Amino acid sequence: MKVKFKLYASLRRGRGTVEVEFKGKTLRDALRELFKIYPDLSEIVERDRVKEFYKIFVNGRDVEHLEGLDTELKEGDEIAIFPPIAGGLNR
């Protein structure tokens, strides 16, 4: 199966959009393949779940409201990953 990862902010550096072909049917399977290509991205998952403050969306839906890493994927799904972001002015 082939899916498309869109990486944002600090995760994007030199990568942007990455198509990944993998065996399996879950987000966990797709991430495992992505981490083979970019091992530094494995920081996204901790103790078998998405690390706090990272956000992963499958076709625009937050996986926290789906099945987390066990969310089932379909051919051509689009997975967006956002790192923790902070900022703003304290006035």
mmCIF file of N, CA, C and O in Angstrom:
data_model
loop_
_atom_site.group_PDB
_atom_site.id
_atom_site.type_symbol
_atom_site.label_atom_id
_atom_site.label_comp_id
_atom_site.label_asym_id
_atom_site.label_seq_id
_atom_site.Cartn_x
_atom_site.Cartn_y
_atom_site.Cartn_z
ATOM 1 N N MET A 1 0.845 -1.169 0.000
ATOM 2 C CA MET A 1 0.000 0.000 0.000
ATOM 3 C C MET A 1 0.893 1.236 0.000
ATOM 4 O O MET A 1 1.961 1.240 0.595
ATOM 5 N N LYS A 2 0.439 2.286 -0.660
ATOM 6 C CA LYS A 2 1.219 3.519 -0.708
ATOM 7 C C LYS A 2 0.402 4.660 -0.112
ATOM 8 O O LYS A 2 -0.781 4.816 -0.434
ATOM 9 N N VAL A 3 1.037 5.426 0.799
ATOM 10 C CA VAL A 3 0.404 6.603 1.404
ATOM 11 C C VAL A 3 1.364 7.771 1.278
ATOM 12 O O VAL A 3 2.542 7.601 0.977
ATOM 13 N N LYS A 4 0.829 8.961 1.547
ATOM 14 C CA LYS A 4 1.637 10.173 1.441
ATOM 15 C C LYS A 4 1.735 10.836 2.809
ATOM 16 O O LYS A 4 0.720 11.087 3.452
ATOM 17 N N PHE A 5 2.963 11.100 3.253
ATOM 18 C CA PHE A 5 3.197 11.840 4.496
ATOM 19 C C PHE A 5 3.522 13.280 4.149
ATOM 20 O O PHE A 5 4.353 13.542 3.292
ATOM 21 N N LYS A 6 2.856 14.187 4.838
ATOM 22 C CA LYS A 6 3.206 15.604 4.731
ATOM 23 C C LYS A 6 3.753 16.022 6.079
ATOM 24 O O LYS A 6 3.080 15.885 7.097
ATOM 25 N N LEU A 7 4.995 16.496 6.054
ATOM 26 C CA LEU A 7 5.685 16.875 7.285
ATOM 27 C C LEU A 7 5.710 18.394 7.384
ATOM 28 O O LEU A 7 5.979 19.082 6.396
ATOM 29 N N TYR A 8 5.459 18.903 8.579
ATOM 30 C CA TYR A 8 5.366 20.352 8.757
ATOM 31 C C TYR A 8 6.393 20.863 9.759
ATOM 32 O O TYR A 8 6.931 20.120 10.567
ATOM 33 N N ALA A 9 6.605 22.187 9.683
ATOM 34 C CA ALA A 9 7.500 22.925 10.583
ATOM 35 C C ALA A 9 8.880 22.270 10.619
ATOM 36 O O ALA A 9 9.421 21.947 9.569
ATOM 37 N N SER A 10 9.429 22.014 11.808
ATOM 38 C CA SER A 10 10.802 21.496 11.914
ATOM 39 C C SER A 10 10.959 20.094 11.331
ATOM 40 O O SER A 10 12.074 19.687 10.993
ATOM 41 N N LEU A 11 9.876 19.368 11.178
ATOM 42 C CA LEU A 11 9.959 18.018 10.597
ATOM 43 C C LEU A 11 10.161 18.069 9.084
ATOM 44 O O LEU A 11 10.582 17.104 8.466
ATOM 45 N N ARG A 12 9.842 19.210 8.503
ATOM 46 C CA ARG A 12 9.834 19.369 7.062
ATOM 47 C C ARG A 12 11.231 19.476 6.442
ATOM 48 O O ARG A 12 11.410 19.125 5.279
ATOM 49 N N ARG A 13 12.194 19.944 7.199
ATOM 50 C CA ARG A 13 13.527 20.260 6.680
ATOM 51 C C ARG A 13 14.027 19.236 5.661
ATOM 52 O O ARG A 13 14.345 18.099 6.003
ATOM 53 N N GLY A 14 14.091 19.679 4.404
ATOM 54 C CA GLY A 14 14.625 18.832 3.346
ATOM 55 C C GLY A 14 13.738 17.650 2.973
ATOM 56 O O GLY A 14 14.152 16.784 2.220
ATOM 57 N N ARG A 15 12.512 17.598 3.532
ATOM 58 C CA ARG A 15 11.664 16.438 3.265
ATOM 59 C C ARG A 15 10.329 16.849 2.659
ATOM 60 O O ARG A 15 10.006 16.432 1.579
ATOM 61 N N GLY A 16 9.561 17.632 3.348
ATOM 62 C CA GLY A 16 8.254 18.069 2.853
ATOM 63 C C GLY A 16 7.274 16.933 2.742
ATOM 64 O O GLY A 16 6.823 16.405 3.740
ATOM 65 N N THR A 17 6.992 16.525 1.515
ATOM 66 C CA THR A 17 6.054 15.437 1.279
ATOM 67 C C THR A 17 6.824 14.176 0.898
ATOM 68 O O THR A 17 7.711 14.216 0.059
ATOM 69 N N VAL A 18 6.481 13.068 1.547
ATOM 70 C CA VAL A 18 7.179 11.801 1.325
ATOM 71 C C VAL A 18 6.143 10.713 1.046
ATOM 72 O O VAL A 18 5.217 10.530 1.836
ATOM 73 N N GLU A 19 6.289 10.039 -0.074
ATOM 74 C CA GLU A 19 5.409 8.897 -0.343
ATOM 75 C C GLU A 19 6.094 7.637 0.173
ATOM 76 O O GLU A 19 7.284 7.436 -0.052
ATOM 77 N N VAL A 20 5.332 6.830 0.880
ATOM 78 C CA VAL A 20 5.875 5.620 1.482
ATOM 79 C C VAL A 20 5.032 4.424 1.055
ATOM 80 O O VAL A 20 3.807 4.473 1.109
ATOM 81 N N GLU A 21 5.720 3.388 0.629
ATOM 82 C CA GLU A 21 5.043 2.144 0.304
ATOM 83 C C GLU A 21 5.374 1.160 1.418
ATOM 84 O O GLU A 21 6.532 1.061 1.839
ATOM 85 N N PHE A 22 4.374 0.481 1.938
ATOM 86 C CA PHE A 22 4.614 -0.396 3.089
ATOM 87 C C PHE A 22 3.677 -1.596 3.044
ATOM 88 O O PHE A 22 2.672 -1.600 2.337
ATOM 89 N N LYS A 23 4.058 -2.606 3.840
ATOM 90 C CA LYS A 23 3.203 -3.774 4.017
ATOM 91 C C LYS A 23 2.438 -3.566 5.313
ATOM 92 O O LYS A 23 2.989 -3.067 6.289
ATOM 93 N N GLY A 24 1.197 -3.964 5.335
ATOM 94 C CA GLY A 24 0.369 -3.775 6.512
ATOM 95 C C GLY A 24 -0.820 -2.908 6.186
ATOM 96 O O GLY A 24 -1.086 -2.600 5.022
ATOM 97 N N LYS A 25 -1.529 -2.472 7.236
ATOM 98 C CA LYS A 25 -2.717 -1.671 6.983
ATOM 99 C C LYS A 25 -2.938 -0.561 7.995
ATOM 100 O O LYS A 25 -3.932 0.146 7.931
ATOM 101 N N THR A 26 -2.024 -0.404 8.948
ATOM 102 C CA THR A 26 -2.257 0.598 9.986
ATOM 103 C C THR A 26 -1.246 1.746 9.909
ATOM 104 O O THR A 26 -0.197 1.629 9.272
ATOM 105 N N LEU A 27 -1.597 2.809 10.607
ATOM 106 C CA LEU A 27 -0.676 3.938 10.717
ATOM 107 C C LEU A 27 0.649 3.483 11.298
ATOM 108 O O LEU A 27 1.709 3.919 10.861
ATOM 109 N N ARG A 28 0.606 2.597 12.278
ATOM 110 C CA ARG A 28 1.831 2.065 12.892
ATOM 111 C C ARG A 28 2.736 1.439 11.817
ATOM 112 O O ARG A 28 3.940 1.678 11.806
ATOM 113 N N ASP A 29 2.153 0.660 10.909
ATOM 114 C CA ASP A 29 2.927 0.019 9.841
ATOM 115 C C ASP A 29 3.558 1.061 8.916
ATOM 116 O O ASP A 29 4.713 0.939 8.517
ATOM 117 N N ALA A 30 2.779 2.082 8.567
ATOM 118 C CA ALA A 30 3.290 3.133 7.674
ATOM 119 C C ALA A 30 4.402 3.930 8.346
ATOM 120 O O ALA A 30 5.416 4.238 7.726
ATOM 121 N N LEU A 31 4.203 4.257 9.637
ATOM 122 C CA LEU A 31 5.245 4.998 10.355
ATOM 123 C C LEU A 31 6.527 4.188 10.457
ATOM 124 O O LEU A 31 7.622 4.735 10.324
ATOM 125 N N ARG A 32 6.401 2.896 10.672
ATOM 126 C CA ARG A 32 7.584 2.031 10.761
ATOM 127 C C ARG A 32 8.420 2.160 9.483
ATOM 128 O O ARG A 32 9.642 2.266 9.534
ATOM 129 N N GLU A 33 7.754 2.199 8.339
ATOM 130 C CA GLU A 33 8.462 2.341 7.067
ATOM 131 C C GLU A 33 9.063 3.743 6.929
ATOM 132 O O GLU A 33 10.193 3.900 6.456
ATOM 133 N N LEU A 34 8.296 4.767 7.351
ATOM 134 C CA LEU A 34 8.819 6.142 7.311
ATOM 135 C C LEU A 34 10.074 6.265 8.170
ATOM 136 O O LEU A 34 11.052 6.911 7.779
ATOM 137 N N PHE A 35 10.073 5.629 9.332
ATOM 138 C CA PHE A 35 11.216 5.714 10.250
ATOM 139 C C PHE A 35 12.442 4.989 9.691
ATOM 140 O O PHE A 35 13.565 5.303 10.068
ATOM 141 N N LYS A 36 12.243 4.024 8.798
ATOM 142 C CA LYS A 36 13.386 3.378 8.144
ATOM 143 C C LYS A 36 14.090 4.377 7.227
ATOM 144 O O LYS A 36 15.302 4.367 7.101
ATOM 145 N N ILE A 37 13.285 5.242 6.596
ATOM 146 C CA ILE A 37 13.840 6.241 5.681
ATOM 147 C C ILE A 37 14.453 7.397 6.461
ATOM 148 O O ILE A 37 15.529 7.876 6.137
ATOM 149 N N TYR A 38 13.744 7.852 7.488
ATOM 150 C CA TYR A 38 14.187 8.989 8.311
ATOM 151 C C TYR A 38 14.171 8.573 9.776
ATOM 152 O O TYR A 38 13.204 8.848 10.499
ATOM 153 N N PRO A 39 15.231 7.920 10.258
ATOM 154 C CA PRO A 39 15.258 7.435 11.645
ATOM 155 C C PRO A 39 15.046 8.531 12.684
ATOM 156 O O PRO A 39 14.499 8.263 13.759
ATOM 157 N N ASP A 40 15.452 9.760 12.385
ATOM 158 C CA ASP A 40 15.280 10.846 13.360
ATOM 159 C C ASP A 40 13.803 11.132 13.653
ATOM 160 O O ASP A 40 13.470 11.684 14.695
ATOM 161 N N LEU A 41 12.920 10.748 12.755
ATOM 162 C CA LEU A 41 11.488 10.986 12.976
ATOM 163 C C LEU A 41 10.878 10.010 13.979
ATOM 164 O O LEU A 41 9.747 10.194 14.414
ATOM 165 N N SER A 42 11.625 8.995 14.366
ATOM 166 C CA SER A 42 11.074 8.014 15.314
ATOM 167 C C SER A 42 10.753 8.637 16.661
ATOM 168 O O SER A 42 10.042 8.046 17.470
ATOM 169 N N GLU A 43 11.234 9.857 16.887
ATOM 170 C CA GLU A 43 10.898 10.570 18.133
ATOM 171 C C GLU A 43 9.405 10.868 18.235
ATOM 172 O O GLU A 43 8.906 11.210 19.300
ATOM 173 N N ILE A 44 8.690 10.733 17.153
ATOM 174 C CA ILE A 44 7.254 11.019 17.124
ATOM 175 C C ILE A 44 6.467 10.018 17.964
ATOM 176 O O ILE A 44 5.419 10.346 18.518
ATOM 177 N N VAL A 45 6.980 8.809 18.054
ATOM 178 C CA VAL A 45 6.285 7.746 18.794
ATOM 179 C C VAL A 45 7.077 7.401 20.049
ATOM 180 O O VAL A 45 8.295 7.254 20.005
ATOM 181 N N GLU A 46 6.352 7.276 21.141
ATOM 182 C CA GLU A 46 6.979 6.927 22.416
ATOM 183 C C GLU A 46 6.060 5.966 23.154
ATOM 184 O O GLU A 46 4.863 6.236 23.300
ATOM 185 N N ARG A 47 6.629 4.871 23.600
ATOM 186 C CA ARG A 47 5.868 3.869 24.355
ATOM 187 C C ARG A 47 4.581 3.458 23.625
ATOM 188 O O ARG A 47 3.489 3.441 24.198
ATOM 189 N N ASP A 48 4.739 3.208 22.346
ATOM 190 C CA ASP A 48 3.660 2.670 21.535
ATOM 191 C C ASP A 48 2.472 3.624 21.365
ATOM 192 O O ASP A 48 1.323 3.197 21.215
ATOM 193 N N ARG A 49 2.741 4.934 21.432
ATOM 194 C CA ARG A 49 1.692 5.913 21.132
ATOM 195 C C ARG A 49 2.343 7.189 20.612
ATOM 196 O O ARG A 49 3.556 7.376 20.731
ATOM 197 N N VAL A 50 1.533 8.072 20.057
ATOM 198 C CA VAL A 50 2.053 9.334 19.542
ATOM 199 C C VAL A 50 2.518 10.163 20.738
ATOM 200 O O VAL A 50 1.777 10.333 21.707
ATOM 201 N N LYS A 51 3.747 10.647 20.657
ATOM 202 C CA LYS A 51 4.337 11.408 21.749
ATOM 203 C C LYS A 51 3.522 12.680 22.001
ATOM 204 O O LYS A 51 2.996 13.302 21.064
ATOM 205 N N GLU A 52 3.467 13.058 23.262
ATOM 206 C CA GLU A 52 2.700 14.236 23.657
ATOM 207 C C GLU A 52 3.115 15.462 22.837
ATOM 208 O O GLU A 52 4.295 15.681 22.601
ATOM 209 N N PHE A 53 2.157 16.239 22.448
ATOM 210 C CA PHE A 53 2.281 17.496 21.698
ATOM 211 C C PHE A 53 2.502 17.303 20.203
ATOM 212 O O PHE A 53 2.424 18.269 19.462
ATOM 213 N N TYR A 54 2.821 16.107 19.730
ATOM 214 C CA TYR A 54 2.856 15.873 18.289
ATOM 215 C C TYR A 54 1.428 15.634 17.841
ATOM 216 O O TYR A 54 0.604 15.103 18.588
ATOM 217 N N LYS A 55 1.127 16.038 16.633
ATOM 218 C CA LYS A 55 -0.211 15.816 16.076
ATOM 219 C C LYS A 55 -0.084 15.077 14.756
ATOM 220 O O LYS A 55 0.732 15.436 13.901
ATOM 221 N N ILE A 56 -0.892 14.033 14.614
ATOM 222 C CA ILE A 56 -0.933 13.291 13.360
ATOM 223 C C ILE A 56 -2.377 13.256 12.887
ATOM 224 O O ILE A 56 -3.297 12.915 13.652
ATOM 225 N N PHE A 57 -2.565 13.639 11.630
ATOM 226 C CA PHE A 57 -3.888 13.646 11.023
ATOM 227 C C PHE A 57 -3.893 12.702 9.819
ATOM 228 O O PHE A 57 -2.958 12.712 9.025
ATOM 229 N N VAL A 58 -4.929 11.904 9.704
ATOM 230 C CA VAL A 58 -5.114 11.063 8.521
ATOM 231 C C VAL A 58 -6.298 11.631 7.759
ATOM 232 O O VAL A 58 -7.413 11.718 8.301
ATOM 233 N N ASN A 59 -6.028 12.111 6.582
ATOM 234 C CA ASN A 59 -7.052 12.759 5.751
ATOM 235 C C ASN A 59 -7.780 13.843 6.543
ATOM 236 O O ASN A 59 -9.005 13.976 6.474
ATOM 237 N N GLY A 60 -7.015 14.606 7.319
ATOM 238 C CA GLY A 60 -7.565 15.730 8.059
ATOM 239 C C GLY A 60 -8.195 15.389 9.392
ATOM 240 O O GLY A 60 -8.677 16.282 10.092
ATOM 241 N N ARG A 61 -8.176 14.129 9.781
ATOM 242 C CA ARG A 61 -8.781 13.724 11.068
ATOM 243 C C ARG A 61 -7.684 13.346 12.057
ATOM 244 O O ARG A 61 -6.807 12.526 11.752
ATOM 245 N N ASP A 62 -7.765 13.945 13.239
ATOM 246 C CA ASP A 62 -6.781 13.705 14.291
ATOM 247 C C ASP A 62 -6.847 12.239 14.722
ATOM 248 O O ASP A 62 -7.914 11.754 15.116
ATOM 249 N N VAL A 63 -5.715 11.540 14.688
ATOM 250 C CA VAL A 63 -5.723 10.111 15.027
ATOM 251 C C VAL A 63 -6.057 9.872 16.499
ATOM 252 O O VAL A 63 -6.418 8.768 16.876
ATOM 253 N N GLU A 64 -5.949 10.917 17.321
ATOM 254 C CA GLU A 64 -6.376 10.773 18.724
ATOM 255 C C GLU A 64 -7.863 10.465 18.797
ATOM 256 O O GLU A 64 -8.327 9.870 19.755
ATOM 257 N N HIS A 65 -8.610 10.908 17.793
ATOM 258 C CA HIS A 65 -10.053 10.676 17.754
ATOM 259 C C HIS A 65 -10.411 9.494 16.862
ATOM 260 O O HIS A 65 -11.589 9.233 16.630
ATOM 261 N N LEU A 66 -9.387 8.834 16.347
ATOM 262 C CA LEU A 66 -9.594 7.608 15.560
ATOM 263 C C LEU A 66 -9.074 6.455 16.421
ATOM 264 O O LEU A 66 -9.447 6.348 17.576
ATOM 265 N N GLU A 67 -8.202 5.666 15.891
ATOM 266 C CA GLU A 67 -7.670 4.517 16.640
ATOM 267 C C GLU A 67 -6.179 4.680 16.968
ATOM 268 O O GLU A 67 -5.482 3.684 17.144
ATOM 269 N N GLY A 68 -5.706 5.926 17.014
ATOM 270 C CA GLY A 68 -4.288 6.158 17.310
ATOM 271 C C GLY A 68 -3.398 5.467 16.294
ATOM 272 O O GLY A 68 -3.680 5.503 15.084
ATOM 273 N N LEU A 69 -2.357 4.823 16.741
ATOM 274 C CA LEU A 69 -1.431 4.138 15.837
ATOM 275 C C LEU A 69 -2.077 2.947 15.145
ATOM 276 O O LEU A 69 -1.567 2.461 14.136
ATOM 277 N N ASP A 70 -3.190 2.467 15.666
ATOM 278 C CA ASP A 70 -3.901 1.345 15.040
ATOM 279 C C ASP A 70 -4.929 1.803 14.002
ATOM 280 O O ASP A 70 -5.688 0.984 13.482
ATOM 281 N N THR A 71 -4.950 3.095 13.700
ATOM 282 C CA THR A 71 -5.850 3.608 12.666
ATOM 283 C C THR A 71 -5.563 2.906 11.348
ATOM 284 O O THR A 71 -4.416 2.855 10.904
ATOM 285 N N GLU A 72 -6.589 2.345 10.746
ATOM 286 C CA GLU A 72 -6.407 1.656 9.471
ATOM 287 C C GLU A 72 -6.327 2.657 8.326
ATOM 288 O O GLU A 72 -7.058 3.640 8.313
ATOM 289 N N LEU A 73 -5.424 2.393 7.409
ATOM 290 C CA LEU A 73 -5.197 3.269 6.268
ATOM 291 C C LEU A 73 -5.696 2.615 4.993
ATOM 292 O O LEU A 73 -5.851 1.396 4.937
ATOM 293 N N LYS A 74 -5.918 3.474 3.990
ATOM 294 C CA LYS A 74 -6.289 3.000 2.659
ATOM 295 C C LYS A 74 -5.276 3.556 1.660
ATOM 296 O O LYS A 74 -4.632 4.568 1.910
ATOM 297 N N GLU A 75 -5.171 2.884 0.527
ATOM 298 C CA GLU A 75 -4.295 3.333 -0.542
ATOM 299 C C GLU A 75 -4.542 4.811 -0.817
ATOM 300 O O GLU A 75 -5.690 5.234 -0.969
ATOM 301 N N GLY A 76 -3.460 5.602 -0.850
ATOM 302 C CA GLY A 76 -3.554 7.020 -1.200
ATOM 303 C C GLY A 76 -3.889 7.949 -0.045
ATOM 304 O O GLY A 76 -3.990 9.159 -0.247
ATOM 305 N N ASP A 77 -4.065 7.422 1.158
ATOM 306 C CA ASP A 77 -4.346 8.289 2.300
ATOM 307 C C ASP A 77 -3.224 9.308 2.477
ATOM 308 O O ASP A 77 -2.067 9.045 2.137
ATOM 309 N N GLU A 78 -3.598 10.455 3.032
ATOM 310 C CA GLU A 78 -2.651 11.519 3.284
ATOM 311 C C GLU A 78 -2.500 11.699 4.788
ATOM 312 O O GLU A 78 -3.496 11.877 5.488
ATOM 313 N N ILE A 79 -1.262 11.630 5.267
ATOM 314 C CA ILE A 79 -0.971 11.693 6.695
ATOM 315 C C ILE A 79 -0.151 12.943 6.958
ATOM 316 O O ILE A 79 0.944 13.098 6.412
ATOM 317 N N ALA A 80 -0.680 13.841 7.761
ATOM 318 C CA ALA A 80 0.027 15.081 8.108
ATOM 319 C C ALA A 80 0.571 14.953 9.521
ATOM 320 O O ALA A 80 -0.127 14.493 10.422
ATOM 321 N N ILE A 81 1.832 15.349 9.703
ATOM 322 C CA ILE A 81 2.462 15.269 11.020
ATOM 323 C C ILE A 81 2.989 16.649 11.396
ATOM 324 O O ILE A 81 3.744 17.269 10.639
ATOM 325 N N PHE A 82 2.593 17.108 12.569
ATOM 326 C CA PHE A 82 3.027 18.398 13.100
ATOM 327 C C PHE A 82 3.819 18.167 14.388
ATOM 328 O O PHE A 82 3.366 17.439 15.262
ATOM 329 N N PRO A 83 4.973 18.838 14.510
ATOM 330 C CA PRO A 83 5.730 18.742 15.761
ATOM 331 C C PRO A 83 5.121 19.685 16.799
ATOM 332 O O PRO A 83 4.268 20.521 16.460
ATOM 333 N N PRO A 84 5.594 19.603 18.050
ATOM 334 C CA PRO A 84 5.136 20.576 19.044
ATOM 335 C C PRO A 84 5.514 21.982 18.593
ATOM 336 O O PRO A 84 6.616 22.197 18.074
ATOM 337 N N ILE A 85 4.611 22.898 18.755
ATOM 338 C CA ILE A 85 4.864 24.284 18.361
ATOM 339 C C ILE A 85 4.500 25.183 19.531
ATOM 340 O O ILE A 85 3.461 25.023 20.153
ATOM 341 N N ALA A 86 5.386 26.109 19.815
ATOM 342 C CA ALA A 86 5.132 27.077 20.892
ATOM 343 C C ALA A 86 5.505 28.454 20.379
ATOM 344 O O ALA A 86 6.212 28.602 19.392
ATOM 345 N N GLY A 87 5.031 29.425 21.029
ATOM 346 C CA GLY A 87 5.407 30.769 20.620
ATOM 347 C C GLY A 87 4.375 31.785 21.027
ATOM 348 O O GLY A 87 3.473 31.509 21.810
ATOM 349 N N GLY A 88 4.537 32.971 20.492
ATOM 350 C CA GLY A 88 3.623 34.050 20.813
ATOM 351 C C GLY A 88 4.254 35.011 21.805
ATOM 352 O O GLY A 88 5.288 34.729 22.396
ATOM 353 N N LEU A 89 3.638 36.135 21.944
ATOM 354 C CA LEU A 89 4.130 37.154 22.867
ATOM 355 C C LEU A 89 3.301 37.160 24.120
ATOM 356 O O LEU A 89 2.090 36.981 24.088
ATOM 357 N N ASN A 90 3.964 37.365 25.230
ATOM 358 C CA ASN A 90 3.274 37.483 26.504
ATOM 359 C C ASN A 90 3.222 38.958 26.857
ATOM 360 O O ASN A 90 4.195 39.521 27.301
ATOM 361 N N ARG A 91 2.103 39.607 26.590
ATOM 362 C CA ARG A 91 1.993 41.057 26.836
ATOM 363 C C ARG A 91 1.216 41.351 28.080
ATOM 364 O O ARG A 91 0.323 40.760 28.461
#
